């Protein structure tokens, strides 16, 4: 059959029907409890993308900082801050971001979490110009500097020694959406004093010193005597065993009735033990797409 109408113009194919609700089962349940389901669905329909559109890519490419959320394999969370010159967060394409990891305090909390659990959440906040934010949720992997530069030969080498990448984090975008402006303060940059930021320094005072007094109180907490370190191979073997146990527990519970959201129709839905247990406006449960780390 011809795809041309009587006017001779090419008929555009209808956009696909989106029947999967983004987000986690928990947020869907709380929306139902709080009466915000319709408002949330409007946001999902209009604002949540599975890639970075042109404006999002332009926004990300000029940011000088973002907040990074990670969690380990147990779900223990960490939130941290990353900064660099404009463009340090590289937009490789509409589904991929990458940023360099600079020299820090040596703890490697974020990279360690990514080793165990690839789900990450990035929050870019523009306090200075547009007073708007951008959330990006996705999965991350750690890439050696030489491997990243072989894959992307155009990456520049930063002239500041403290901003030389030790490794890179590559993020595959799964969700991207706006953070509204109504509660974001409008800030201004102050003139630079002295030599500016001390990238990569180990100087105690320039790193902030003991601003919160934690080091001064250390003797009261007792001597810190960490246990012997396991070698990487032993640790990884133990981590894999823990993950296998977690997956087995999940499989064992697969037949248990649980709230799964209600955004799409399932031909064989699970049922609550009683129809009266289900919220009046909620259809039968279906498996969610995934649970994200925000």
Short mmCIF file of C-alpha atoms in Angstrom, two decimals:
data_model
loop_
_atom_site.label_atom_id
_atom_site.label_comp_id
_atom_site.label_asym_id
_atom_site.label_seq_id
_atom_site.Cartn_x
_atom_site.Cartn_y
_atom_site.Cartn_z
CA UNK A 1 0.00 0.00 0.00
CA UNK A 2 1.27 3.45 -0.87
CA UNK A 3 2.29 5.71 2.01
CA UNK A 4 1.27 8.75 0.00
CA UNK A 5 -2.09 10.40 0.48
CA UNK A 6 -4.24 11.98 -2.18
CA UNK A 7 -2.30 15.25 -1.79
CA UNK A 8 0.92 13.47 -2.72
CA UNK A 9 2.49 14.20 0.66
CA UNK A 10 4.25 11.47 2.56
CA UNK A 11 2.19 10.37 5.52
CA UNK A 12 4.21 10.30 8.72
CA UNK A 13 4.04 7.14 10.76
CA UNK A 14 2.14 7.51 14.01
CA UNK A 15 4.46 7.77 17.04
CA UNK A 16 4.62 4.61 19.15
CA UNK A 17 2.23 4.18 22.05
CA UNK A 18 4.12 4.49 25.33
CA UNK A 19 2.61 2.07 27.81
CA UNK A 20 5.38 1.71 30.40
CA UNK A 21 5.44 4.13 33.29
CA UNK A 22 8.95 5.37 34.16
CA UNK A 23 10.25 5.27 37.70
CA UNK A 24 10.10 2.86 40.61
CA UNK A 25 7.27 0.86 42.13
CA UNK A 26 7.73 2.84 45.33
CA UNK A 27 7.14 6.21 43.73
CA UNK A 28 4.06 4.88 41.92
CA UNK A 29 2.63 3.60 45.19
CA UNK A 30 3.26 6.88 47.02
CA UNK A 31 1.69 8.80 44.13
CA UNK A 32 -1.44 6.73 44.61
CA UNK A 33 -1.44 7.34 48.36
CA UNK A 34 -0.84 11.08 47.95
CA UNK A 35 -3.31 11.54 45.11
CA UNK A 36 -0.66 12.79 42.66
CA UNK A 37 -0.85 10.02 40.04
CA UNK A 38 -2.42 12.16 37.31
CA UNK A 39 0.04 14.99 37.92
CA UNK A 40 2.95 12.53 37.84
CA UNK A 41 1.69 10.89 34.64
CA UNK A 42 1.55 14.28 32.94
CA UNK A 43 5.19 14.87 33.96
CA UNK A 44 6.21 11.40 32.74
CA UNK A 45 4.44 11.94 29.43
CA UNK A 46 5.82 15.41 28.74
CA UNK A 47 9.21 15.63 30.43
CA UNK A 48 10.87 12.22 30.92
CA UNK A 49 13.08 11.21 27.98
CA UNK A 50 15.19 8.12 27.41
CA UNK A 51 17.95 10.17 25.80
CA UNK A 52 19.32 13.72 25.77
CA UNK A 53 17.62 16.01 23.30
CA UNK A 54 19.43 18.94 21.69
CA UNK A 55 18.75 21.42 24.49
CA UNK A 56 19.76 18.92 27.16
CA UNK A 57 23.03 18.20 25.37
CA UNK A 58 23.80 21.91 25.10
CA UNK A 59 22.96 22.40 28.78
CA UNK A 60 25.13 19.50 29.96
CA UNK A 61 28.09 20.53 27.81
CA UNK A 62 28.48 23.92 29.52
CA UNK A 63 28.08 22.86 33.14
CA UNK A 64 30.93 23.34 35.62
CA UNK A 65 29.52 21.02 38.29
CA UNK A 66 27.00 18.33 39.05
CA UNK A 67 25.89 16.14 41.96
CA UNK A 68 26.39 12.39 41.70
CA UNK A 69 24.35 9.72 43.51
CA UNK A 70 25.56 6.13 43.73
CA UNK A 71 24.80 3.07 45.88
CA UNK A 72 26.67 -0.13 46.65
CA UNK A 73 25.30 -3.61 46.11
CA UNK A 74 23.48 -3.45 49.47
CA UNK A 75 21.68 -0.21 48.52
CA UNK A 76 23.79 1.96 50.86
CA UNK A 77 23.83 5.37 49.19
CA UNK A 78 26.38 8.11 48.68
CA UNK A 79 25.95 11.56 47.21
CA UNK A 80 28.87 13.65 46.08
CA UNK A 81 29.89 16.62 43.96
CA UNK A 82 31.91 16.82 40.78
CA UNK A 83 33.32 20.00 39.23
CA UNK A 84 35.62 21.10 36.46
CA UNK A 85 35.91 23.66 33.67
CA UNK A 86 32.93 24.06 31.32
CA UNK A 87 32.78 20.95 29.17
CA UNK A 88 34.42 18.61 31.68
CA UNK A 89 31.18 16.64 31.49
CA UNK A 90 31.49 15.39 27.93
CA UNK A 91 28.42 14.70 25.80
CA UNK A 92 29.58 11.83 23.60
CA UNK A 93 26.18 11.38 21.95
CA UNK A 94 22.50 11.62 22.82
CA UNK A 95 22.72 8.53 25.04
CA UNK A 96 26.20 8.79 26.53
CA UNK A 97 27.97 11.14 28.94
CA UNK A 98 31.50 10.84 30.30
CA UNK A 99 33.45 12.71 32.93
CA UNK A 100 37.02 12.46 34.27
CA UNK A 101 37.80 11.49 37.84
CA UNK A 102 40.42 13.85 39.27
CA UNK A 103 42.75 13.25 42.20
CA UNK A 104 40.77 13.32 45.45
CA UNK A 105 40.98 12.06 49.02
CA UNK A 106 41.70 8.49 47.97
CA UNK A 107 38.49 7.02 49.39
CA UNK A 108 37.00 6.29 45.93
CA UNK A 109 33.48 5.96 47.35
CA UNK A 110 31.68 6.68 44.08
CA UNK A 111 33.93 4.52 41.92
CA UNK A 112 33.70 1.74 44.49
CA UNK A 113 29.91 1.86 44.40
CA UNK A 114 29.90 1.80 40.60
CA UNK A 115 32.08 -1.33 40.72
CA UNK A 116 29.31 -3.04 42.71
CA UNK A 117 26.21 -1.34 41.31
CA UNK A 118 26.26 0.55 38.00
CA UNK A 119 23.10 2.59 38.60
CA UNK A 120 23.85 6.31 39.02
CA UNK A 121 21.93 9.57 39.22
CA UNK A 122 23.38 12.88 38.04
CA UNK A 123 21.84 16.23 38.96
CA UNK A 124 23.11 19.27 37.07
CA UNK A 125 22.11 22.59 38.59
CA UNK A 126 22.54 25.92 36.83
CA UNK A 127 22.41 28.46 39.66
CA UNK A 128 23.97 31.26 37.60
CA UNK A 129 22.32 31.60 34.20
CA UNK A 130 19.11 29.68 33.53
CA UNK A 131 18.31 28.69 37.15
CA UNK A 132 17.15 25.25 36.09
CA UNK A 133 18.25 21.68 36.66
CA UNK A 134 18.63 18.47 34.67
CA UNK A 135 18.38 14.94 36.08
CA UNK A 136 20.12 12.09 34.28
CA UNK A 137 19.68 8.51 35.54
CA UNK A 138 21.55 5.66 33.95
CA UNK A 139 24.20 2.98 34.23
CA UNK A 140 27.89 3.72 34.55
CA UNK A 141 31.17 1.98 33.93
CA UNK A 142 34.76 2.90 34.74
CA UNK A 143 37.06 3.37 31.75
CA UNK A 144 40.86 3.77 31.83
CA UNK A 145 42.14 7.09 30.48
CA UNK A 146 44.07 5.54 27.61
CA UNK A 147 41.08 3.40 26.58
CA UNK A 148 38.78 6.44 26.62
CA UNK A 149 41.19 8.44 24.47
CA UNK A 150 41.52 5.61 21.96
CA UNK A 151 37.75 5.47 21.65
CA UNK A 152 37.42 9.28 21.49
CA UNK A 153 40.65 10.74 20.04
CA UNK A 154 39.32 14.31 20.19
CA UNK A 155 39.41 14.50 23.99
CA UNK A 156 41.75 17.31 25.05
CA UNK A 157 44.40 16.92 27.74
CA UNK A 158 43.68 19.41 30.53
CA UNK A 159 46.65 21.79 31.04
CA UNK A 160 46.08 21.92 34.84
CA UNK A 161 47.90 18.99 36.49
CA UNK A 162 45.23 18.62 39.20
CA UNK A 163 42.61 18.13 36.49
CA UNK A 164 44.35 15.29 34.69
CA UNK A 165 41.97 12.37 34.50
CA UNK A 166 42.93 9.28 36.48
CA UNK A 167 40.04 7.30 35.03
CA UNK A 168 36.77 8.16 33.31
CA UNK A 169 33.19 7.34 34.16
CA UNK A 170 30.98 6.66 31.15
CA UNK A 171 27.23 6.95 31.75
CA UNK A 172 24.62 5.34 29.51
CA UNK A 173 21.52 7.54 29.73
CA UNK A 174 18.27 5.81 30.67
CA UNK A 175 16.22 8.78 31.87
CA UNK A 176 16.62 12.53 31.48
CA UNK A 177 14.21 15.13 32.83
CA UNK A 178 13.97 18.68 34.10
CA UNK A 179 14.37 19.87 37.69
CA UNK A 180 12.01 22.82 37.96
CA UNK A 181 13.25 26.31 38.71
CA UNK A 182 10.85 27.43 41.43
CA UNK A 183 13.08 26.57 44.42
CA UNK A 184 16.53 27.02 42.85
CA UNK A 185 18.37 30.09 44.22
CA UNK A 186 19.88 32.53 41.75
CA UNK A 187 23.59 32.90 42.59
CA UNK A 188 26.42 35.01 41.26
CA UNK A 189 30.10 34.26 40.84
CA UNK A 190 32.47 36.33 42.94
CA UNK A 191 35.72 37.73 41.53
CA UNK A 192 38.59 35.25 41.76
CA UNK A 193 40.93 35.85 44.70
CA UNK A 194 44.50 34.62 44.67
CA UNK A 195 45.31 31.67 42.44
CA UNK A 196 41.79 30.29 42.27
CA UNK A 197 40.81 26.72 43.03
CA UNK A 198 43.50 24.33 44.23
CA UNK A 199 42.93 21.44 41.82
CA UNK A 200 44.48 18.20 43.04
CA UNK A 201 46.25 19.71 46.04
CA UNK A 202 47.17 17.66 49.13
CA UNK A 203 47.66 20.82 51.21
CA UNK A 204 45.53 20.33 54.33
CA UNK A 205 44.61 23.99 54.73
CA UNK A 206 43.79 24.58 51.05
CA UNK A 207 41.59 21.49 51.05
CA UNK A 208 39.49 23.03 53.82
CA UNK A 209 41.41 22.01 56.90
CA UNK A 210 39.43 20.58 59.79
CA UNK A 211 36.43 22.83 59.07
CA UNK A 212 33.93 20.63 60.93
CA UNK A 213 36.28 19.69 63.76
CA UNK A 214 36.17 15.96 63.02
CA UNK A 215 39.95 15.52 63.17
CA UNK A 216 40.18 17.38 66.46
CA UNK A 217 37.63 14.97 67.96
CA UNK A 218 39.33 11.85 66.55
CA UNK A 219 41.09 10.89 69.83
CA UNK A 220 37.71 10.76 71.57
CA UNK A 221 36.52 8.17 69.04
CA UNK A 222 39.38 5.78 69.78
CA UNK A 223 42.22 4.48 67.66
CA UNK A 224 41.36 3.58 64.08
CA UNK A 225 42.73 0.12 63.36
CA UNK A 226 41.31 -1.12 60.03
CA UNK A 227 41.20 -4.86 59.38
CA UNK A 228 43.65 -6.39 56.89
CA UNK A 229 42.76 -5.71 53.29
CA UNK A 230 41.63 -8.52 51.06
CA UNK A 231 43.28 -8.70 47.67
CA UNK A 232 41.12 -7.68 44.71
CA UNK A 233 40.50 -11.24 43.50
CA UNK A 234 39.32 -12.40 46.94
CA UNK A 235 37.09 -9.37 47.38
CA UNK A 236 35.52 -9.79 43.95
CA UNK A 237 34.81 -13.47 44.60
CA UNK A 238 33.07 -12.60 47.88
CA UNK A 239 31.10 -9.79 46.19
CA UNK A 240 29.94 -12.15 43.44
CA UNK A 241 28.76 -14.65 46.07
CA UNK A 242 26.78 -11.91 47.81
CA UNK A 243 25.17 -10.88 44.53
CA UNK A 244 24.28 -14.50 43.75
CA UNK A 245 22.62 -14.85 47.16
CA UNK A 246 20.66 -11.63 46.59
CA UNK A 247 19.50 -12.81 43.16
CA UNK A 248 18.43 -16.18 44.61
CA UNK A 249 16.39 -14.44 47.31
CA UNK A 250 14.71 -12.32 44.63
CA UNK A 251 13.93 -15.43 42.57
CA UNK A 252 12.52 -17.22 45.61
CA UNK A 253 10.12 -14.33 46.16
CA UNK A 254 9.10 -14.04 42.52
CA UNK A 255 5.77 -15.79 43.11
CA UNK A 256 4.79 -13.60 46.07
CA UNK A 257 2.12 -10.99 45.42
CA UNK A 258 3.61 -7.50 45.50
CA UNK A 259 2.72 -4.05 44.28
CA UNK A 260 4.16 -3.61 40.77
CA UNK A 261 2.55 -0.46 39.41
CA UNK A 262 -0.40 -0.21 37.05
CA UNK A 263 0.68 1.70 33.98
CA UNK A 264 0.24 -1.04 31.40
CA UNK A 265 -2.08 -4.01 30.95
CA UNK A 266 -0.78 -7.49 31.67
CA UNK A 267 -2.47 -10.57 30.23
CA UNK A 268 -1.77 -12.59 33.39
CA UNK A 269 -1.57 -10.12 36.25
CA UNK A 270 -0.88 -11.06 39.82
CA UNK A 271 -3.73 -10.40 42.22
CA UNK A 272 -3.98 -9.11 45.74
CA UNK A 273 -5.29 -11.60 48.26
CA UNK A 274 -8.53 -9.64 48.27
CA UNK A 275 -9.98 -7.29 45.68
CA UNK A 276 -10.80 -4.91 48.53
CA UNK A 277 -7.07 -4.60 49.29
CA UNK A 278 -6.39 -2.84 45.98
CA UNK A 279 -6.75 0.95 45.67
CA UNK A 280 -9.98 1.72 43.84
CA UNK A 281 -8.31 3.32 40.83
CA UNK A 282 -5.42 0.88 40.52
CA UNK A 283 -5.50 -1.94 37.94
CA UNK A 284 -3.72 -5.21 38.57
CA UNK A 285 0.00 -5.20 39.19
CA UNK A 286 2.63 -5.62 36.48
CA UNK A 287 6.41 -5.84 36.73
CA UNK A 288 8.09 -2.45 36.59
CA UNK A 289 10.78 -1.71 34.05
CA UNK A 290 13.46 -1.22 36.71
CA UNK A 291 14.15 0.43 40.03
CA UNK A 292 16.40 3.43 39.69
CA UNK A 293 18.82 5.15 42.01
CA UNK A 294 17.88 8.79 42.27
#
